[in-house]
CSV table of C-alpha atoms and ligand atoms in Angstrom, one decimal:
chain,number,residue,atom,x,y,z
A,1,UNK,CA,-9.5,-7.4,-31.8
A,2,UNK,CA,-12.4,-6.3,-29.5
A,3,UNK,CA,-13.5,-2.7,-28.8
A,4,UNK,CA,-11.5,-2.8,-25.6
A,5,UNK,CA,-8.2,-3.9,-27.1
A,6,UNK,CA,-5.7,-1.7,-28.6
A,7,UNK,CA,-2.4,-2.3,-30.4
A,8,UNK,CA,-0.6,0.1,-28.1
A,9,UNK,CA,-2.1,-1.2,-24.9
A,10,UNK,CA,0.2,-0.1,-22.0
A,11,UNK,CA,1.5,-3.1,-20.2
A,12,UNK,CA,2.4,-2.1,-16.7
A,13,UNK,CA,-0.5,-1.1,-14.5
A,14,UNK,CA,-0.6,-0.1,-10.8
A,15,UNK,CA,-4.1,-0.4,-9.3
A,16,UNK,CA,-4.8,1.3,-5.9
A,17,UNK,CA,-8.0,0.0,-4.4
A,18,UNK,CA,-8.0,-3.1,-6.5
A,19,UNK,CA,-11.0,-4.8,-4.8
A,20,UNK,CA,-13.3,-1.9,-5.8
A,21,UNK,CA,-16.1,-3.1,-8.0
A,22,UNK,CA,-15.2,-0.7,-10.7
A,23,UNK,CA,-11.5,-1.5,-10.5
A,24,UNK,CA,-12.1,-5.2,-10.6
A,25,UNK,CA,-14.2,-4.9,-13.8
A,26,UNK,CA,-11.5,-2.6,-15.3
A,27,UNK,CA,-8.7,-5.1,-14.4
A,28,UNK,CA,-10.7,-8.0,-16.0
A,29,UNK,CA,-10.3,-6.1,-19.4
A,30,UNK,CA,-6.6,-5.4,-18.8
A,31,UNK,CA,-6.0,-9.0,-17.8
A,32,UNK,CA,-7.6,-10.3,-21.0
A,33,UNK,CA,-5.2,-8.0,-22.8
A,34,UNK,CA,-2.2,-9.6,-21.1
A,35,UNK,CA,-1.2,-6.6,-18.9
A,36,UNK,CA,1.1,-6.7,-16.0
A,37,UNK,CA,-0.7,-5.7,-12.8
A,38,UNK,CA,0.3,-4.6,-9.4
A,39,UNK,CA,-2.7,-4.6,-7.1
A,40,UNK,CA,-3.1,-2.8,-3.8
A,41,UNK,CA,-6.0,-3.3,-1.4
A,42,UNK,CA,-6.6,-3.3,2.3
A,43,UNK,CA,-8.4,-6.7,2.5
A,44,UNK,CA,-5.8,-9.4,1.9
A,45,UNK,CA,-8.4,-12.2,1.4
A,46,UNK,CA,-10.4,-10.3,-1.2
A,47,UNK,CA,-7.2,-9.1,-2.9
A,48,UNK,CA,-5.9,-12.7,-3.2
A,49,UNK,CA,-9.2,-13.8,-4.8
A,50,UNK,CA,-9.1,-10.9,-7.3
A,51,UNK,CA,-5.4,-11.6,-8.1
A,52,UNK,CA,-6.2,-15.3,-8.7
A,53,UNK,CA,-9.1,-14.5,-11.0
A,54,UNK,CA,-7.1,-12.0,-13.0
A,55,UNK,CA,-4.3,-14.4,-13.5
A,56,UNK,CA,-6.8,-17.0,-14.9
A,57,UNK,CA,-8.1,-14.3,-17.3
A,58,UNK,CA,-4.7,-13.8,-18.9
A,59,UNK,CA,-2.7,-11.2,-16.9
A,60,UNK,CA,1.0,-11.7,-17.8
A,61,UNK,CA,2.3,-10.8,-14.3
A,62,UNK,CA,0.6,-10.1,-11.0
A,63,UNK,CA,1.9,-8.9,-7.7
A,64,UNK,CA,0.0,-7.5,-4.8
A,65,UNK,CA,0.4,-5.5,-1.6
A,66,UNK,CA,-2.0,-5.2,1.3
A,67,UNK,CA,-2.2,-1.6,2.5
A,68,UNK,CA,-4.6,0.8,4.2
A,69,UNK,CA,-4.3,3.7,1.8
A,70,UNK,CA,-5.4,6.1,4.6
A,71,UNK,CA,-1.8,5.7,5.9
A,72,UNK,CA,-0.2,8.4,3.8
A,73,UNK,CA,3.2,8.0,5.5
A,74,UNK,CA,3.5,4.5,3.9
A,75,UNK,CA,2.8,5.7,0.4
A,76,UNK,CA,6.3,6.5,-0.9
A,77,UNK,CA,7.6,3.0,0.1
A,78,UNK,CA,4.5,1.3,-1.2
A,79,UNK,CA,4.6,3.1,-4.6
A,80,UNK,CA,8.4,2.6,-5.0
A,81,UNK,CA,7.9,-1.1,-4.2
A,82,UNK,CA,5.1,-1.5,-6.7
A,83,UNK,CA,7.0,0.2,-9.6
A,84,UNK,CA,10.0,-1.9,-8.8
A,85,UNK,CA,8.0,-5.0,-8.9
A,86,UNK,CA,6.4,-4.0,-12.3
A,87,UNK,CA,9.9,-2.8,-13.5
A,88,UNK,CA,8.2,0.5,-14.6
A,89,UNK,CA,4.7,1.9,-14.8
A,90,UNK,CA,2.5,2.9,-17.8
A,91,UNK,CA,-0.7,3.5,-15.9
A,92,UNK,CA,-1.6,4.3,-12.3
A,93,UNK,CA,-5.3,3.7,-11.6
A,94,UNK,CA,-6.7,5.1,-8.3
A,95,UNK,CA,-10.1,3.5,-7.4
A,96,UNK,CA,-10.3,3.4,-3.6
A,97,UNK,CA,-12.9,5.5,-1.9
A,98,UNK,CA,-15.8,5.6,0.6
A,99,UNK,CA,-19.3,7.0,0.5
A,100,UNK,CA,-19.5,7.7,4.2
A,101,UNK,CA,-22.8,8.4,6.1
A,102,UNK,CA,-24.0,11.9,5.2
A,103,UNK,CA,-26.4,12.2,8.1
A,104,UNK,CA,-23.8,11.1,10.6
A,105,UNK,CA,-21.2,13.4,9.0
A,106,UNK,CA,-23.6,16.4,9.4
A,107,UNK,CA,-23.3,16.0,13.2
A,108,UNK,CA,-19.8,14.6,13.7
A,109,UNK,CA,-16.8,16.4,12.2
A,110,UNK,CA,-14.7,13.2,12.6
A,111,UNK,CA,-17.0,11.3,10.3
A,112,UNK,CA,-16.8,14.1,7.7
A,113,UNK,CA,-13.0,14.2,8.1
A,114,UNK,CA,-12.7,10.5,7.5
A,115,UNK,CA,-14.5,10.8,4.1
A,116,UNK,CA,-12.3,13.8,3.2
A,117,UNK,CA,-9.1,11.9,4.3
A,118,UNK,CA,-9.8,8.7,2.3
A,119,UNK,CA,-11.2,10.3,-0.8
A,120,UNK,CA,-9.1,13.5,-1.0
A,121,UNK,CA,-6.0,13.5,1.2
A,122,UNK,CA,-4.9,10.0,0.4
A,123,UNK,CA,-5.3,10.4,-3.4
A,124,UNK,CA,-3.4,13.8,-3.2
A,125,UNK,CA,-0.6,12.0,-1.4
A,126,UNK,CA,-0.5,9.1,-3.9
A,127,UNK,CA,-0.9,11.3,-7.0
A,128,UNK,CA,1.7,13.8,-5.9
A,129,UNK,CA,4.3,11.0,-5.7
A,130,UNK,CA,3.1,9.3,-8.9
A,131,UNK,CA,3.0,12.6,-10.9
A,132,UNK,CA,6.6,13.4,-10.0
A,133,UNK,CA,7.7,9.9,-10.9
A,134,UNK,CA,6.0,10.2,-14.4
A,135,UNK,CA,7.4,13.8,-14.9
A,136,UNK,CA,10.9,12.5,-14.4
A,137,UNK,CA,10.3,9.9,-17.1
A,138,UNK,CA,8.2,12.2,-19.3
A,139,UNK,CA,5.5,9.5,-19.7
A,140,UNK,CA,2.7,7.8,-18.0
A,141,UNK,CA,-1.1,8.0,-17.3
A,142,UNK,CA,-2.7,8.7,-14.0
A,143,UNK,CA,-6.4,7.8,-14.0
A,144,UNK,CA,-8.4,8.6,-10.9
A,145,UNK,CA,-12.0,7.8,-10.0
A,146,UNK,CA,-13.7,11.1,-8.9
A,147,UNK,CA,-17.5,11.4,-9.2
A,148,UNK,CA,-20.3,13.5,-10.7
A,149,UNK,CA,-21.1,14.2,-7.0
A,150,UNK,CA,-18.2,16.7,-7.0
A,151,UNK,CA,-19.7,18.8,-9.7
A,152,UNK,CA,-22.2,20.5,-7.4
A,153,UNK,CA,-22.8,20.1,-3.6
A,154,UNK,CA,-26.2,18.6,-2.7
A,155,UNK,CA,-27.8,18.2,0.7
A,156,UNK,CA,-28.0,14.4,0.3
A,157,UNK,CA,-24.2,13.9,-0.1
A,158,UNK,CA,-22.3,17.1,0.2
A,159,UNK,CA,-19.5,15.7,2.4
A,160,UNK,CA,-18.7,12.9,-0.2
A,161,UNK,CA,-19.3,15.6,-2.9
A,162,UNK,CA,-16.8,18.0,-1.3
A,163,UNK,CA,-14.1,15.3,-1.2
A,164,UNK,CA,-14.7,14.6,-4.9
A,165,UNK,CA,-14.9,18.3,-5.9
A,166,UNK,CA,-11.5,18.8,-4.2
A,167,UNK,CA,-10.1,15.8,-6.0
A,168,UNK,CA,-11.4,16.9,-9.4
A,169,UNK,CA,-9.9,20.4,-8.9
A,170,UNK,CA,-6.6,18.9,-7.8
A,171,UNK,CA,-6.4,16.7,-10.8
A,172,UNK,CA,-7.4,19.6,-13.1
A,173,UNK,CA,-4.6,21.7,-11.8
A,174,UNK,CA,-2.1,18.8,-11.9
A,175,UNK,CA,-3.0,18.2,-15.5
A,176,UNK,CA,-2.3,21.8,-16.3
A,177,UNK,CA,1.1,21.3,-14.8
A,178,UNK,CA,2.2,17.9,-16.2
A,179,UNK,CA,0.5,17.7,-19.6
A,180,UNK,CA,3.4,19.6,-21.1
A,181,UNK,CA,5.8,17.1,-19.5
A,182,UNK,CA,4.2,14.2,-21.4
A,183,UNK,CA,2.1,12.9,-18.5
A,184,UNK,CA,-1.7,12.3,-18.9
A,185,UNK,CA,-4.1,12.8,-16.0
A,186,UNK,CA,-7.6,11.4,-16.5
A,187,UNK,CA,-10.4,12.4,-14.2
A,188,UNK,CA,-13.2,9.8,-14.2
A,189,UNK,CA,-16.6,11.0,-13.2
A,190,UNK,CA,-19.1,8.1,-13.0
A,191,UNK,CA,-22.7,8.6,-12.3
A,192,UNK,CA,-24.3,5.9,-10.0
A,193,UNK,CA,-22.8,2.5,-10.8
A,194,UNK,CA,-24.0,-1.0,-9.6
A,195,UNK,CA,-21.2,-1.9,-7.0
A,196,UNK,CA,-21.0,-2.7,-3.3
A,197,UNK,CA,-20.9,1.1,-2.7
A,198,UNK,CA,-24.4,1.6,-4.0
A,199,UNK,CA,-25.9,-1.7,-3.2
A,200,UNK,CA,-28.3,-0.5,-0.5
A,201,UNK,CA,-29.5,2.6,-2.4
A,202,UNK,CA,-33.1,2.9,-3.7
A,203,UNK,CA,-33.4,1.9,-7.4
A,204,UNK,CA,-29.8,0.7,-7.5
A,205,UNK,CA,-30.9,-2.0,-10.0
A,206,UNK,CA,-31.2,0.9,-12.5
A,207,UNK,CA,-27.7,2.1,-12.0
A,208,UNK,CA,-25.0,1.7,-14.7
A,209,UNK,CA,-23.5,-1.7,-15.4
A,210,UNK,CA,-20.0,-2.0,-14.0
A,211,UNK,CA,-18.6,-3.8,-17.0
A,212,UNK,CA,-19.7,-1.2,-19.5
A,213,UNK,CA,-18.4,1.6,-17.2
A,214,UNK,CA,-15.0,-0.3,-17.1
A,215,UNK,CA,-15.0,-0.5,-20.9
A,216,UNK,CA,-15.5,3.3,-21.2
A,217,UNK,CA,-12.6,3.8,-18.7
A,218,UNK,CA,-10.2,1.6,-20.6
A,219,UNK,CA,-11.1,3.4,-23.9
A,220,UNK,CA,-10.6,6.8,-22.3
A,221,UNK,CA,-7.2,5.8,-20.9
A,222,UNK,CA,-6.2,4.4,-24.4
A,223,UNK,CA,-7.3,7.7,-26.0
A,224,UNK,CA,-5.5,9.8,-23.4
A,225,UNK,CA,-8.7,11.7,-22.5
A,226,UNK,CA,-8.7,14.4,-19.8
A,227,UNK,CA,-12.1,13.9,-18.3
A,228,UNK,CA,-14.6,11.0,-18.7
A,229,UNK,CA,-18.3,11.3,-17.7
A,230,UNK,CA,-19.6,7.7,-17.6
A,231,UNK,CA,-22.2,6.8,-18.7
A,232,UNK,CA,-21.8,9.8,-21.2
A,233,UNK,CA,-25.3,11.2,-20.4
A,234,UNK,CA,-23.9,12.5,-17.2
A,235,UNK,CA,-21.9,15.3,-19.0
A,236,UNK,CA,-25.1,17.1,-20.2
A,237,UNK,CA,-26.9,16.3,-17.0
A,238,UNK,CA,-24.2,17.8,-14.8
A,239,UNK,CA,-23.9,20.8,-17.2
A,240,UNK,CA,-27.6,21.5,-16.6
A,241,UNK,CA,-27.3,20.9,-12.8
A,242,UNK,CA,-24.3,23.2,-12.5
A,243,UNK,CA,-26.3,26.0,-14.2
A,244,UNK,CA,-29.4,25.9,-12.0
A,245,UNK,CA,-29.4,29.3,-10.3
A,246,UNK,CA,-28.5,29.0,-6.6
A,247,UNK,CA,-31.8,30.7,-5.4
A,248,UNK,CA,-33.7,27.8,-7.0
A,249,UNK,CA,-31.1,25.1,-6.3
A,250,UNK,CA,-31.1,25.7,-2.5
A,251,UNK,CA,-34.8,24.9,-2.4
A,252,UNK,CA,-34.5,21.6,-4.3
A,253,UNK,CA,-34.4,18.2,-2.5
A,254,UNK,CA,-31.4,16.7,-4.3
B,301,NAP,N1,-20.3,3.1,-7.5
B,301,NAP,C1,-20.7,4.4,-7.8
B,301,NAP,O1,-21.9,4.7,-8.1
B,301,NAP,C2,-19.6,5.4,-7.9
B,301,NAP,C3,-20.0,6.6,-8.5
B,301,NAP,C4,-19.0,7.6,-8.7
B,301,NAP,C5,-17.8,7.4,-8.2
B,301,NAP,N2,-17.4,6.3,-7.6
B,301,NAP,C6,-16.1,6.1,-7.1
B,301,NAP,O2,-15.4,5.0,-7.7
B,301,NAP,C7,-14.5,4.5,-6.8
B,301,NAP,C8,-14.7,3.0,-6.7
B,301,NAP,O3,-16.0,2.8,-6.1
B,301,NAP,P1,-16.8,1.4,-6.3
B,301,NAP,O4,-18.2,1.8,-6.8
B,301,NAP,O5,-16.0,0.4,-7.1
B,301,NAP,O6,-17.0,1.0,-4.8
B,301,NAP,P2,-16.6,-0.2,-3.9
B,301,NAP,O7,-16.8,-1.5,-4.7
B,301,NAP,O8,-17.2,0.0,-2.6
B,301,NAP,O9,-15.0,0.0,-3.8
B,301,NAP,C9,-14.4,0.9,-2.9
B,301,NAP,C10,-13.0,0.3,-2.6
B,301,NAP,O10,-12.3,1.3,-1.9
B,301,NAP,C11,-11.5,0.5,-0.9
B,301,NAP,N3,-11.1,1.3,0.2
B,301,NAP,C12,-11.8,2.2,0.9
B,301,NAP,N4,-11.0,2.8,1.8
B,301,NAP,C13,-9.8,2.3,1.7
B,301,NAP,C14,-8.5,2.5,2.3
B,301,NAP,N5,-8.4,3.3,3.4
B,301,NAP,N6,-7.5,1.8,1.9
B,301,NAP,C15,-7.6,0.9,0.9
B,301,NAP,N7,-8.7,0.7,0.2
B,301,NAP,C16,-9.8,1.3,0.6
B,301,NAP,C17,-12.5,-0.6,-0.4
B,301,NAP,O11,-11.9,-1.6,0.2
B,301,NAP,P3,-12.7,-2.7,1.2
B,301,NAP,O12,-13.4,-3.6,0.2
B,301,NAP,O13,-11.6,-3.3,1.9
B,301,NAP,O14,-13.6,-1.8,2.0
B,301,NAP,C18,-13.1,-1.0,-1.8
B,301,NAP,O15,-12.3,-1.9,-2.4
B,301,NAP,C19,-14.6,5.2,-5.5
B,301,NAP,O16,-13.6,6.2,-5.5
B,301,NAP,C20,-16.0,5.8,-5.6
B,301,NAP,O17,-16.1,7.0,-4.8
B,301,NAP,C21,-18.3,5.2,-7.5
């Protein structure tokens, strides 16, 4: 048994934003464990390629749906269909998101609103439905990709940071509500990871490896953790960053 396998591996996994680099790496581990996967993404061609690859890697069942997750009206039908297809759900994994263009968003409210919609409003809609489903059954894990960027607003990415701060606070409150109902809510806070999202950034070759990030995510889900900083160094780093006095912080170029 490898470090990423567990005897009690949940079998039925719904993945929203399945073509994300981090989601794909996580699904490769779950596929090798023989999980049943329902994959949702907005690009049908990429989604078909990911689904084919995961089948080859050992997934016991795969179904897919193409959906733009910004369309919150479509969420109830999409989620009901996915769970029907899986005949249940042990884990819901939310991985979709956009970085946006901070400079543009500073001048254009619509650009800022798009980031907030995709990264906060859409997950709130999805997670509200999923949490109520899990509470009814008194089981299930909802694992969501937030970000260390939500731990403190910085001038270089405060619009994205605000969307993730809102998401982390929402998940924290939800956990406080549903933990006593047998439902686990995991907030995942990655530091910079090598994926398409960060490909154009300076020093991106030094960012965390997506496969080791995925291994940590699978382990945290298996252990029913509340919050995961990944790589782990980001927990003390963000602790320090959150405690820099504002009179100093506001003068830093972060
Ligand atoms: N990479 C990092 O350094 C990092 C750090 C902290 C947190 N995160 C978070 O981790 C998550 C995954 O990011 P990643 O690094 O794996 O980035 P990625 O490879 O760029 O994946 C982002 C995914 O979100 C999908 N998406 C965006 N808007 C969507 C929409 N409206 N409907 C459906 N799908 C949509 C994209 O689909 P398309 O391919 O069709 O565009 C893409 O598959 C994101 O929430 C991100 O904010 C990433």
